[in-house]
Coordinates of N, CA, C and O in Angstrom, one line a residue:
M1 N -25.5 41.2 -12.1 CA -24.3 41.6 -11.7 C -23.5 40.2 -11.2 O -24.1 39.6 -10.8
S2 N -22.5 40.0 -12.2 CA -21.9 38.9 -12.0 C -21.0 38.9 -10.4 O -20.6 39.6 -10.1
K3 N -21.3 37.6 -9.8 CA -20.4 37.4 -8.6 C -19.0 37.4 -8.8 O -18.6 36.4 -9.5
L4 N -18.4 37.9 -8.2 CA -17.2 38.0 -7.8 C -16.4 36.7 -7.1 O -16.8 36.4 -5.8
P5 N -15.2 35.6 -7.7 CA -14.9 34.6 -6.6 C -14.6 35.2 -5.4 O -13.9 35.9 -5.3
S6 N -14.6 34.2 -4.6 CA -13.8 34.9 -3.1 C -12.4 34.6 -3.3 O -11.9 34.1 -4.0
N7 N -11.8 34.9 -2.1 CA -10.2 35.1 -2.2 C -9.8 33.3 -2.1 O -8.8 33.1 -2.6
S8 N -10.8 32.7 -1.5 CA -10.4 31.2 -1.4 C -10.4 30.4 -2.9 O -9.7 29.6 -3.2
D9 N -11.1 31.2 -3.4 CA -11.5 30.5 -4.9 C -10.5 30.9 -5.7 O -9.8 30.1 -7.0
T10 N -10.0 32.4 -5.5 CA -8.7 32.6 -6.1 C -7.8 31.7 -6.0 O -6.5 31.7 -6.9
D11 N -7.3 31.7 -4.9 CA -6.1 31.2 -4.2 C -5.9 29.5 -4.8 O -4.8 29.0 -5.0
Y12 N -7.2 29.2 -4.2 CA -7.4 28.0 -5.2 C -6.6 27.3 -6.3 O -5.7 26.8 -6.8
A13 N -7.0 28.6 -6.8 CA -7.2 28.2 -8.5 C -6.0 28.8 -9.0 O -5.2 28.2 -10.0
V14 N -4.7 29.2 -8.1 CA -3.6 29.9 -8.4 C -2.5 28.4 -8.0 O -1.7 28.1 -8.4
V15 N -2.9 28.1 -6.9 CA -2.8 26.5 -6.5 C -2.4 25.5 -7.6 O -1.9 24.5 -7.6
Y16 N -4.0 25.1 -7.7 CA -4.3 24.1 -8.6 C -5.0 24.3 -9.8 O -6.5 24.7 -10.1
P17 N -4.4 25.3 -10.9 CA -4.9 25.8 -12.0 C -5.2 24.4 -12.8 O -5.0 23.8 -13.2
S18 N -6.4 25.2 -13.5 CA -7.1 24.3 -14.6 C -7.0 25.2 -15.7 O -7.4 26.2 -16.0
S19 N -6.6 24.2 -17.1 CA -6.9 24.6 -18.5 C -8.0 24.5 -18.8 O -8.3 25.2 -20.1
S20 N -8.9 23.9 -18.2 CA -10.2 23.8 -18.8 C -10.5 25.2 -18.4 O -11.3 25.6 -17.4
S21 N -12.2 25.2 -19.3 CA -13.2 26.7 -19.0 C -14.4 25.7 -19.0 O -15.0 24.8 -19.0
G22 N -16.0 26.9 -18.5 CA -16.7 26.7 -18.2 C -17.2 25.2 -17.2 O -16.4 25.4 -16.5
V23 N -18.0 24.6 -17.2 CA -18.5 23.5 -16.5 C -17.1 22.5 -16.6 O -17.3 22.1 -15.2
L24 N -16.6 22.6 -17.5 CA -15.4 21.3 -17.1 C -14.4 21.9 -16.4 O -13.5 21.3 -15.2
G25 N -14.4 23.5 -16.4 CA -13.0 23.8 -15.6 C -13.7 24.1 -14.0 O -13.0 23.5 -13.5
W26 N -15.0 24.1 -14.1 CA -15.5 24.1 -12.5 C -15.5 22.4 -11.9 O -15.0 22.4 -10.5
L27 N -15.7 21.7 -13.0 CA -15.8 20.5 -12.0 C -14.4 20.2 -11.9 O -14.0 19.3 -11.0
D28 N -13.1 20.2 -12.8 CA -11.6 20.1 -12.4 C -11.2 20.8 -11.1 O -10.7 20.3 -10.4
L29 N -12.1 22.0 -11.1 CA -11.5 22.9 -9.9 C -11.8 22.0 -8.1 O -11.6 21.7 -7.6
W30 N -13.4 21.5 -8.5 CA -13.6 21.2 -7.4 C -13.5 19.5 -7.2 O -13.2 18.9 -6.2
I31 N -12.9 18.6 -8.1 CA -12.5 17.3 -8.0 C -11.2 17.6 -7.5 O -10.9 17.0 -6.7
G32 N -10.1 18.5 -7.8 CA -9.0 18.9 -6.8 C -9.4 19.5 -5.7 O -8.3 18.8 -4.6
R33 N -10.3 20.2 -5.3 CA -10.2 20.3 -4.0 C -10.6 19.2 -2.8 O -10.2 19.0 -1.8
V34 N -11.7 18.3 -3.4 CA -12.0 17.0 -2.6 C -10.7 15.9 -2.6 O -10.6 15.6 -1.8
E35 N -10.3 16.1 -3.7 CA -8.8 15.1 -4.0 C -7.7 15.9 -2.8 O -7.1 14.8 -1.9
A36 N -7.5 17.2 -2.6 CA -6.7 17.7 -1.5 C -7.3 17.3 -0.1 O -6.5 17.2 0.7
F37 N -8.7 17.9 0.0 CA -8.8 17.4 1.4 C -8.9 16.1 1.9 O -8.6 15.9 2.9
M38 N -9.2 15.0 0.9 CA -9.1 14.0 1.1 C -7.5 13.2 1.9 O -7.5 12.7 2.6
L39 N -6.4 14.0 0.8 CA -5.4 13.5 1.1 C -5.0 14.2 2.5 O -4.1 13.5 3.1
G40 N -4.9 15.5 2.2 CA -4.7 16.0 3.8 C -5.3 15.8 5.1 O -4.3 15.2 5.8
A41 N -6.6 15.2 4.8 CA -7.1 14.9 6.1 C -6.7 13.4 6.3 O -6.5 13.4 7.4
G42 N -6.8 12.7 5.6 CA -6.2 11.4 5.7 C -4.9 10.8 6.4 O -4.7 10.6 7.0
V43 N -3.7 11.8 5.5 CA -2.2 12.1 6.4 C -2.3 12.2 7.5 O -1.5 12.2 8.7
L44 N -2.7 13.9 8.1 CA -3.4 13.9 9.3 C -3.7 13.1 10.3 O -3.1 13.1 11.6
L45 N -4.6 12.5 10.2 CA -5.3 11.4 10.7 C -4.8 10.3 11.2 O -4.5 9.9 12.4
M46 N -4.0 10.0 9.9 CA -3.1 8.7 10.4 C -2.1 9.3 10.8 O -1.3 8.3 12.2
A47 N -1.5 10.4 11.0 CA -0.1 10.7 11.7 C -0.8 11.1 12.9 O -0.1 10.4 14.2
T48 N -1.6 11.8 13.6 CA -2.0 11.7 14.5 C -2.8 10.6 16.0 O -2.1 10.2 17.0
N49 N -3.1 9.8 14.9 CA -3.8 8.4 15.2 C -2.6 7.7 15.9 O -2.5 7.0 16.7
T50 N -1.0 7.5 14.7 CA -0.2 6.8 15.3 C 0.6 7.3 16.6 O 1.3 6.5 17.2
V51 N 0.7 8.8 16.3 CA 1.6 9.3 17.2 C 1.0 9.0 18.9 O 1.1 8.4 20.1
A52 N -0.5 9.0 18.5 CA -1.4 9.2 19.9 C -1.2 7.6 20.4 O -1.0 7.5 21.7
N53 N -0.9 6.6 19.7 CA -0.8 5.4 19.7 C 0.3 5.1 20.2 O 0.6 4.4 21.7
V54 N 1.9 6.0 20.0 CA 3.3 5.6 20.6 C 3.0 6.0 22.0 O 3.7 5.5 23.0
V55 N 2.3 7.5 22.5 CA 2.2 8.1 23.8 C 1.5 7.4 24.2 O 2.0 7.2 25.6
G56 N 0.1 6.5 24.0 CA -0.5 5.9 24.9 C 0.2 4.5 25.3 O 0.3 4.0 26.4
R57 N 1.0 4.2 24.5 CA 2.0 2.4 24.9 C 3.2 2.8 25.5 O 3.1 2.3 26.4
F58 N 3.6 4.0 25.5 CA 5.2 4.0 26.1 C 5.1 5.0 27.0 O 5.9 5.0 28.2
V59 N 3.6 5.6 27.4 CA 3.6 6.7 28.4 C 2.6 6.1 29.5 O 2.7 6.3 30.8
F60 N 1.5 5.8 28.9 CA 0.4 5.2 30.0 C 0.4 4.0 30.0 O -0.3 3.4 30.5
Q61 N 1.3 3.2 29.1 CA 1.3 1.6 29.1 C 0.0 1.2 28.5 O -0.4 -0.2 28.7
H62 N -0.7 1.5 27.5 CA -1.7 1.6 27.1 C -2.2 1.8 25.7 O -2.2 3.1 25.4
S63 N -2.1 0.7 24.7 CA -2.2 1.0 23.5 C -3.6 1.1 23.0 O -4.5 0.7 24.3
L64 N -3.9 2.2 22.0 CA -5.1 2.6 21.9 C -6.0 1.2 20.9 O -4.9 0.9 19.6
F65 N -6.8 0.8 21.3 CA -7.3 -0.5 20.5 C -7.8 -0.4 19.5 O -8.3 -1.2 18.3
F66 N -8.1 0.9 18.9 CA -8.6 1.3 17.8 C -7.9 1.7 16.5 O -8.2 1.7 15.1
T67 N -6.5 1.8 16.7 CA -5.7 2.5 15.8 C -5.1 1.7 14.6 O -5.3 2.1 13.3
E68 N -5.0 -0.2 15.1 CA -4.9 -0.4 13.4 C -6.1 -0.6 12.6 O -5.4 -0.3 11.1
E69 N -7.2 -0.3 12.8 CA -8.3 -0.6 11.9 C -8.5 1.1 11.3 O -9.1 1.1 10.4
V70 N -8.4 2.1 12.3 CA -8.6 3.3 11.9 C -7.5 3.5 10.8 O -7.8 4.1 9.9
N71 N -6.0 3.0 10.8 CA -5.2 3.3 10.2 C -5.3 2.5 8.7 O -4.9 3.0 7.6
R72 N -6.1 1.2 8.7 CA -6.4 0.4 7.5 C -7.5 1.4 6.6 O -7.1 1.2 5.6
I73 N -8.1 1.9 7.2 CA -9.2 3.0 6.7 C -8.8 3.8 6.1 O -8.8 4.4 4.4
L74 N -7.7 4.4 6.9 CA -6.9 5.7 6.3 C -6.3 5.3 5.3 O -5.9 6.3 3.9
I75 N -5.7 4.2 5.1 CA -4.5 3.9 4.0 C -5.3 3.7 3.0 O -4.8 4.2 1.7
V76 N -6.6 2.9 2.9 CA -7.3 3.0 1.7 C -7.4 4.2 0.9 O -7.8 4.2 -0.4
L77 N -8.3 5.0 1.9 CA -8.5 6.1 1.6 C -7.5 7.1 1.1 O -7.7 7.5 -0.4
I78 N -6.0 6.9 1.5 CA -5.1 7.9 0.8 C -4.9 7.2 -0.7 O -4.3 8.1 -1.5
T79 N -4.5 5.9 -0.4 CA -4.0 4.8 -1.7 C -5.1 5.4 -3.0 O -4.4 6.1 -4.2
F80 N -6.3 5.4 -2.8 CA -7.6 5.7 -3.7 C -7.6 7.2 -4.0 O -7.9 7.6 -5.4
A81 N -7.7 7.8 -3.5 CA -7.4 9.3 -3.5 C -6.1 10.0 -4.1 O -6.4 10.7 -5.4
G82 N -5.3 9.4 -3.8 CA -4.2 9.6 -4.4 C -3.5 9.1 -5.9 O -3.1 9.7 -6.6
L83 N -4.8 8.1 -6.0 CA -4.9 7.7 -7.5 C -5.4 8.6 -8.4 O -5.0 9.0 -9.7
S84 N -6.6 8.9 -8.0 CA -7.1 10.2 -8.6 C -5.8 11.6 -8.9 O -5.9 12.5 -9.7
Y85 N -5.6 11.6 -7.9 CA -4.5 13.1 -7.6 C -3.5 12.9 -8.5 O -3.1 13.7 -9.5
A86 N -2.8 11.7 -8.7 CA -1.9 11.8 -9.6 C -2.3 11.6 -11.3 O -1.5 12.2 -12.1
A87 N -3.6 11.3 -11.1 CA -3.9 11.4 -12.7 C -4.4 12.8 -13.0 O -4.3 13.2 -14.1
R88 N -4.6 13.8 -12.2 CA -5.1 15.1 -12.4 C -3.8 15.7 -12.8 O -3.7 16.9 -13.0
H89 N -2.7 15.4 -12.2 CA -1.0 16.1 -12.1 C -0.3 15.1 -13.1 O 0.5 15.5 -13.0
G90 N -1.0 14.2 -14.1 CA 0.1 13.8 -14.9 C 1.0 13.2 -14.0 O 2.5 12.9 -15.0
R91 N 0.8 12.2 -13.0 CA 2.1 11.6 -12.6 C 2.4 10.3 -12.4 O 3.0 9.5 -12.0
H92 N 1.3 9.4 -12.8 CA 1.2 8.2 -13.2 C 2.4 7.7 -14.2 O 3.1 8.4 -14.9
I93 N 3.1 6.7 -14.2 CA 4.1 5.5 -14.6 C 3.5 5.8 -16.0 O 3.1 4.8 -16.2
R94 N 4.5 6.3 -17.0 CA 4.0 5.8 -18.4 C 5.5 5.1 -18.9 O 6.4 5.3 -18.9
M95 N 5.3 4.0 -19.7 CA 5.9 3.7 -20.7 C 6.0 4.0 -22.1 O 4.5 3.8 -23.2
S96 N 6.8 4.9 -22.3 CA 6.4 5.8 -23.7 C 7.5 5.5 -24.8 O 7.5 6.5 -25.7
A97 N 8.1 4.6 -24.9 CA 9.1 3.9 -25.9 C 8.6 4.4 -27.0 O 8.9 5.2 -27.7
L98 N 7.7 3.6 -27.1 CA 6.9 3.9 -28.7 C 6.1 5.1 -29.1 O 6.2 5.9 -30.2
Y99 N 5.6 5.7 -28.0 CA 5.1 6.7 -27.7 C 5.6 7.9 -28.2 O 5.3 8.8 -29.5
D100 N 6.6 8.1 -27.4 CA 8.1 9.2 -27.9 C 8.2 9.1 -29.5 O 9.0 10.2 -29.9
A101 N 8.9 8.0 -29.9 CA 9.1 7.9 -31.1 C 8.1 8.5 -32.8 O 8.2 8.6 -33.5
L102 N 6.6 9.0 -32.1 CA 5.8 9.2 -33.2 C 5.4 10.5 -33.2 O 6.0 11.3 -32.6
P103 N 5.4 10.9 -34.4 CA 4.9 12.5 -34.5 C 4.1 13.1 -33.7 O 3.2 12.4 -33.3
Q104 N 3.9 14.4 -33.9 CA 2.8 15.0 -32.8 C 1.4 14.3 -32.9 O 0.6 14.4 -32.0
S105 N 1.0 14.4 -34.4 CA -0.5 14.1 -35.0 C -0.8 12.6 -34.5 O -1.8 12.6 -33.5
W106 N 0.1 11.9 -34.1 CA -0.1 10.3 -33.9 C -0.1 10.4 -32.4 O -1.1 9.5 -31.8
R107 N 0.6 11.0 -31.7 CA 0.7 11.2 -30.4 C -0.6 11.4 -29.8 O -1.0 11.2 -28.6
K108 N -1.3 12.7 -30.1 CA -2.3 13.1 -30.0 C -3.3 12.1 -30.1 O -4.0 12.0 -29.0
V109 N -3.8 11.4 -31.0 CA -4.6 10.4 -31.0 C -4.6 9.5 -30.0 O -5.3 9.0 -29.5
L110 N -3.0 8.7 -30.1 CA -2.8 7.7 -29.2 C -2.8 8.2 -27.6 O -3.4 7.5 -26.9
M111 N -2.6 9.2 -27.5 CA -3.0 10.4 -26.1 C -4.7 10.1 -25.7 O -4.7 9.5 -24.6
I112 N -5.2 10.5 -26.5 CA -6.7 10.8 -26.1 C -7.4 9.1 -26.4 O -7.8 8.5 -25.8
I113 N -6.6 8.3 -27.0 CA -7.1 6.8 -27.0 C -6.9 5.9 -25.7 O -7.5 5.4 -25.1
M114 N -5.5 6.7 -25.3 CA -5.1 5.8 -24.1 C -6.2 6.5 -22.9 O -6.7 5.6 -21.9
C115 N -6.3 7.7 -22.7 CA -7.5 8.4 -21.9 C -8.9 7.9 -22.0 O -9.1 7.4 -20.8
L116 N -9.3 7.5 -22.6 CA -10.4 6.7 -22.8 C -10.1 5.6 -22.7 O -11.5 5.1 -21.5
V117 N -9.7 4.6 -23.2 CA -9.4 3.2 -22.6 C -9.5 3.1 -21.1 O -10.1 1.9 -20.7
T118 N -8.2 3.9 -20.4 CA -8.4 4.3 -19.0 C -9.4 4.9 -18.2 O -9.8 3.7 -17.0
A119 N -10.3 5.3 -18.8 CA -11.3 5.7 -18.2 C -12.7 4.7 -18.1 O -13.1 4.8 -17.1
L120 N -12.5 4.0 -19.0 CA -13.2 2.8 -19.1 C -12.7 1.7 -18.5 O -13.8 1.5 -17.9
V121 N -11.8 1.1 -18.2 CA -11.4 0.5 -17.2 C -11.6 1.0 -16.0 O -12.0 0.3 -14.8
M122 N -11.4 2.4 -15.5 CA -11.5 2.8 -14.1 C -13.1 2.6 -13.8 O -13.2 2.0 -12.7
S123 N -13.8 3.0 -15.0 CA -15.2 2.8 -14.5 C -15.4 1.3 -14.2 O -16.4 1.2 -13.5
A124 N -15.3 0.7 -15.2 CA -15.5 -0.7 -15.0 C -15.1 -1.5 -13.5 O -15.8 -1.9 -12.9
L125 N -13.6 -0.9 -13.0 CA -12.7 -1.2 -11.9 C -14.1 -0.8 -10.9 O -14.2 -1.5 -9.9
A126 N -14.7 1.0 -10.9 CA -15.6 1.6 -10.0 C -16.7 0.1 -9.8 O -17.2 0.4 -9.0
Y127 N -17.0 -0.1 -10.7 CA -18.4 -0.6 -10.8 C -18.1 -2.0 -10.1 O -19.0 -2.4 -9.2
F128 N -17.5 -2.6 -10.4 CA -17.0 -4.0 -9.9 C -16.7 -4.0 -8.6 O -17.2 -4.6 -7.7
S129 N -16.0 -3.0 -7.8 CA -15.9 -2.9 -6.9 C -17.1 -2.3 -5.9 O -17.4 -2.8 -4.4
T130 N -17.8 -1.5 -6.5 CA -19.1 -1.0 -5.9 C -19.7 -2.4 -5.2 O -20.6 -2.8 -4.3
R131 N -19.9 -3.5 -6.2 CA -20.7 -4.6 -6.3 C -20.1 -5.8 -5.0 O -20.9 -5.7 -4.3
Y132 N -18.6 -5.2 -5.0 CA -18.3 -6.5 -4.0 C -18.3 -5.4 -2.4 O -19.2 -6.4 -1.9
I133 N -18.5 -4.1 -2.5 CA -18.7 -3.2 -1.3 C -20.4 -3.9 -1.0 O -20.8 -3.9 0.5
L134 N -21.1 -3.7 -2.0 CA -22.9 -4.3 -1.2 C -22.9 -5.9 -0.8 O -23.7 -5.8 -0.1
S135 N -22.0 -6.6 -1.9 CA -21.8 -7.8 -1.1 C -21.4 -7.9 0.1 O -22.1 -8.8 1.3
I136 N -20.3 -7.5 0.7 CA -20.3 -7.0 2.0 C -20.6 -6.6 3.2 O -21.2 -6.7 3.8
A137 N -21.5 -5.5 2.6 CA -22.7 -4.8 3.4 C -23.7 -5.9 3.6 O -24.3 -5.8 4.5
G138 N -23.9 -6.5 2.7 CA -25.2 -7.8 2.9 C -24.5 -8.5 4.0 O -25.5 -9.2 4.4
S139 N -23.2 -8.8 3.8 CA -22.9 -10.0 5.0 C -23.1 -9.4 6.5 O -23.3 -10.2 7.2
G140 N -23.2 -8.0 6.6 CA -23.4 -7.8 8.0 C -22.2 -7.5 9.2 O -22.3 -7.3 10.4
R141 N -20.7 -8.2 8.4 CA -20.0 -8.1 9.3 C -19.5 -6.3 9.5 O -19.3 -5.5 9.2
V142 N -18.9 -6.5 10.7 CA -18.1 -5.5 11.5 C -16.8 -5.4 12.3 O -16.4 -6.4 12.3
L143 N -16.3 -4.6 12.1 CA -14.8 -4.4 12.8 C -14.8 -4.6 14.0 O -15.8 -4.2 14.8
P144 N -14.1 -5.7 14.7 CA -13.9 -6.0 16.0 C -14.3 -4.8 16.8 O -14.4 -4.9 17.6
A145 N -12.9 -4.0 16.5 CA -12.5 -2.8 17.5 C -13.7 -1.6 17.6 O -14.5 -1.3 18.3
L146 N -13.6 -1.2 16.5 CA -15.2 0.2 16.2 C -16.0 -0.2 15.9 O -17.4 0.3 16.0
Q147 N -16.5 -1.4 15.9 CA -17.7 -1.9 15.6 C -18.7 -1.2 14.7 O -19.8 -0.9 14.7
V148 N -18.2 -0.8 13.7 CA -18.1 -0.5 12.4 C -18.6 -1.6 11.3 O -17.3 -2.4 11.3
P149 N -19.5 -1.5 10.2 CA -19.7 -2.4 9.1 C -18.3 -2.1 8.6 O -17.4 -1.3 8.1
V150 N -17.6 -3.5 8.3 CA -16.7 -3.7 7.4 C -16.4 -2.7 5.8 O -15.3 -2.4 6.1
Y151 N -17.4 -3.1 5.4 CA -17.7 -2.2 4.1 C -17.2 -0.7 4.3 O -16.5 -0.1 3.3
W152 N -16.9 -0.2 5.3 CA -16.4 1.2 5.2 C -15.0 1.4 4.8 O -14.6 2.6 4.5
I153 N -13.9 0.1 5.4 CA -13.2 0.5 4.7 C -12.7 0.4 3.5 O -11.6 1.4 3.2
Y154 N -13.7 -0.2 2.8 CA -13.4 -0.2 1.6 C -14.4 1.0 0.2 O -14.3 1.0 -0.7
I155 N -15.5 1.9 1.0 CA -16.0 2.7 0.5 C -15.3 3.9 -0.5 O -15.7 4.3 -1.3
W156 N -14.2 3.8 0.1 CA -13.2 4.5 -0.9 C -12.7 4.1 -2.1 O -12.1 4.9 -2.9
V157 N -12.9 3.1 -2.2 CA -12.2 2.3 -3.3 C -13.3 2.8 -4.6 O -12.5 3.5 -5.9
P158 N -14.2 3.0 -4.8 CA -15.1 3.2 -6.0 C -14.9 4.6 -6.1 O -15.6 5.0 -7.4
I159 N -14.9 5.2 -4.8 CA -14.7 6.7 -4.9 C -13.4 6.9 -5.9 O -13.7 8.0 -7.1
G160 N -12.4 6.5 -5.3 CA -11.5 7.3 -5.9 C -11.2 6.3 -7.7 O -10.5 7.4 -8.3
L161 N -11.5 5.3 -7.7 CA -11.6 4.7 -9.3 C -12.8 5.7 -9.8 O -12.6 6.1 -11.4
G162 N -13.8 6.2 -9.4 CA -14.9 6.8 -10.1 C -14.2 8.5 -10.7 O -14.2 8.7 -11.7
V163 N -13.5 8.8 -9.8 CA -12.7 10.0 -9.9 C -12.1 10.2 -11.0 O -11.3 10.8 -11.7
T164 N -11.2 9.2 -10.6 CA -9.8 9.1 -11.8 C -10.4 8.7 -13.2 O -9.8 9.3 -14.1
A165 N -11.4 8.0 -13.1 CA -12.0 7.9 -14.5 C -12.5 8.7 -15.1 O -12.3 9.4 -16.1
I166 N -12.9 10.1 -14.2 CA -13.6 11.3 -14.5 C -12.4 12.3 -15.0 O -12.6 12.7 -16.3
Q167 N -11.1 12.2 -14.4 CA -10.2 12.6 -14.6 C -9.2 12.3 -16.5 O -8.9 13.5 -16.7
Y168 N -9.7 11.3 -16.4 CA -8.6 10.9 -17.8 C -9.8 11.1 -18.9 O -9.3 11.3 -20.1
A169 N -11.2 10.8 -18.3 CA -12.2 11.2 -19.8 C -12.1 12.8 -19.9 O -12.0 13.2 -20.9
M170 N -12.1 13.6 -18.7 CA -11.9 15.4 -19.0 C -10.1 15.4 -19.9 O -10.2 16.3 -20.3
T171 N -9.2 14.6 -19.6 CA -8.3 14.7 -20.2 C -8.4 14.2 -21.6 O -8.1 15.3 -22.8
A172 N -9.0 12.8 -21.8 CA -9.2 13.0 -23.4 C -9.9 14.2 -24.0 O -10.0 14.7 -25.0
W173 N -11.1 15.0 -23.2 CA -11.8 15.8 -23.7 C -11.1 17.5 -23.9 O -11.1 18.0 -24.9
Q174 N -10.2 17.3 -23.6 CA -9.0 18.8 -23.4 C -8.1 18.4 -24.6 O -8.2 19.6 -25.1
N175 N -7.6 17.1 -25.0 CA -6.9 16.8 -26.0 C -7.4 17.1 -27.3 O -7.3 17.6 -28.1
L176 N -9.0 16.8 -27.1 CA -9.8 17.0 -28.3 C -10.0 18.7 -28.3 O -10.4 18.7 -29.9
L177 N -10.0 19.5 -27.5 CA -10.6 20.5 -27.8 C -9.1 21.7 -28.0 O -9.2 22.7 -28.6
S178 N -8.1 21.0 -27.7 CA -6.6 21.7 -27.8 C -5.5 21.0 -28.8 O -5.7 20.2 -29.3
D179 N -5.1 22.3 -29.4 CA -3.8 22.1 -30.3 C -2.7 21.1 -29.7 O -2.1 20.3 -30.0
D180 N -2.7 21.5 -28.5 CA -1.2 20.8 -27.5 C -1.8 19.3 -27.1 O -3.3 19.2 -26.9
I181 N -0.9 18.6 -26.4 CA -0.9 17.4 -25.9 C -1.1 17.5 -24.0 O -0.4 18.3 -24.1
Y182 N -2.1 17.0 -24.0 CA -2.1 17.0 -22.7 C -2.0 15.7 -21.8 O -2.6 14.6 -22.3
L183 N -1.8 15.6 -20.7 CA -1.3 14.7 -20.0 C -2.2 14.3 -19.3 O -2.6 13.3 -18.6
S184 N -2.3 15.4 -18.6 CA -4.0 15.6 -17.8 C -4.5 17.3 -17.8 O -4.0 17.9 -18.8
T185 N -5.5 17.2 -17.2 CA -6.4 18.7 -17.7 C -5.6 19.7 -17.5 O -5.9 20.8 -18.3
D186 N -4.5 20.0 -16.5 CA -3.5 20.8 -16.8 C -2.1 20.7 -16.7 O -1.3 21.7 -16.5
V187 N -1.9 19.4 -17.4 CA -0.5 19.5 -17.6 C -0.3 19.2 -19.1 O -0.7 18.2 -19.5
K188 N 1.0 19.9 -19.8 CA 0.8 19.8 -21.3 C 2.2 18.7 -21.3 O 3.3 18.7 -20.4
E189 N 2.5 18.2 -22.4 CA 3.2 17.1 -22.3 C 4.6 17.8 -22.7 O 4.2 18.7 -23.6
A190 N 5.6 17.3 -22.4 CA 6.9 18.2 -22.7 C 7.7 17.1 -23.3 O 8.5 16.3 -22.6
H191 N 7.6 17.1 -24.5 CA 8.3 16.1 -25.5 C 9.7 16.8 -25.8 O 9.6 18.0 -25.9
A192 N 10.4 15.9 -26.6 CA 11.7 16.6 -27.1 C 11.3 17.2 -27.9 O 12.4 18.1 -27.9
D193 N 10.5 17.0 -28.8 CA 10.1 18.2 -29.9 C 10.0 19.4 -29.5 O 10.6 20.8 -30.3
T194 N 9.3 19.6 -28.5 CA 8.4 20.8 -28.1 C 9.9 21.5 -27.3 O 10.1 22.9 -27.6
V195 N 10.6 20.9 -26.4 CA 11.8 21.7 -25.9 C 12.6 22.0 -26.8 O 13.5 22.9 -26.8
E196 N 13.0 21.3 -28.1 CA 14.1 21.6 -28.9 C 13.9 23.1 -29.8 O 14.2 24.0 -30.3
E197 N 12.2 23.5 -29.8 CA 11.8 24.4 -30.5 C 11.7 25.5 -29.6 O 12.1 26.6 -30.4
T198 N 11.4 25.1 -28.8 CA 11.6 26.6 -27.8 C 12.8 26.8 -27.3 O 13.0 28.1 -27.0
S199 N 13.8 25.8 -27.6 CA 15.1 26.3 -27.2 C 16.0 27.2 -28.2 O 17.3 27.6 -27.9
L200 N 15.1 26.7 -29.6 CA 16.0 27.8 -30.7 C 15.5 29.2 -30.4 O 14.5 29.4 -30.5

């Protein structure tokens, strides 16, 4: 007997739909969950930390000594979680003057190439950032206020870059499997040709 999806799984699939199926769809769903959690938790923690510091400074005449360092960690977290989130929803800035002038068959080929190249670049950046973090970890440096290793600030960099690489690789795969052109695994291209055809 197959297991029915829980309400949370169903609700999440409605909010964050995936055009992929099977293992690819499952991976896409869980990447979306991790991104949403990281972004939501990061923004809420930063807001709480900043408000608490303001209250402490103006009401109790004492700032929280760890506010700046915590916010630095959260800014890195939000930035690189947002990188993969934007890739998942096809929200990155694209310079598409040449791309838009091409017919659909060539646009599809170019989209696959762009996604694969971007995935490779993101993977390389994740690798080099991991090496950098390992070098910092080996130095034994700690944050002055929190007294935690400095590399904790940057640990989200390779994670965000790695997930972004996965997103672009999945988008390339989605374009190979589908007749349509996808900007991400769940966002189809809205090209002028398509708009004209649907309006007729």
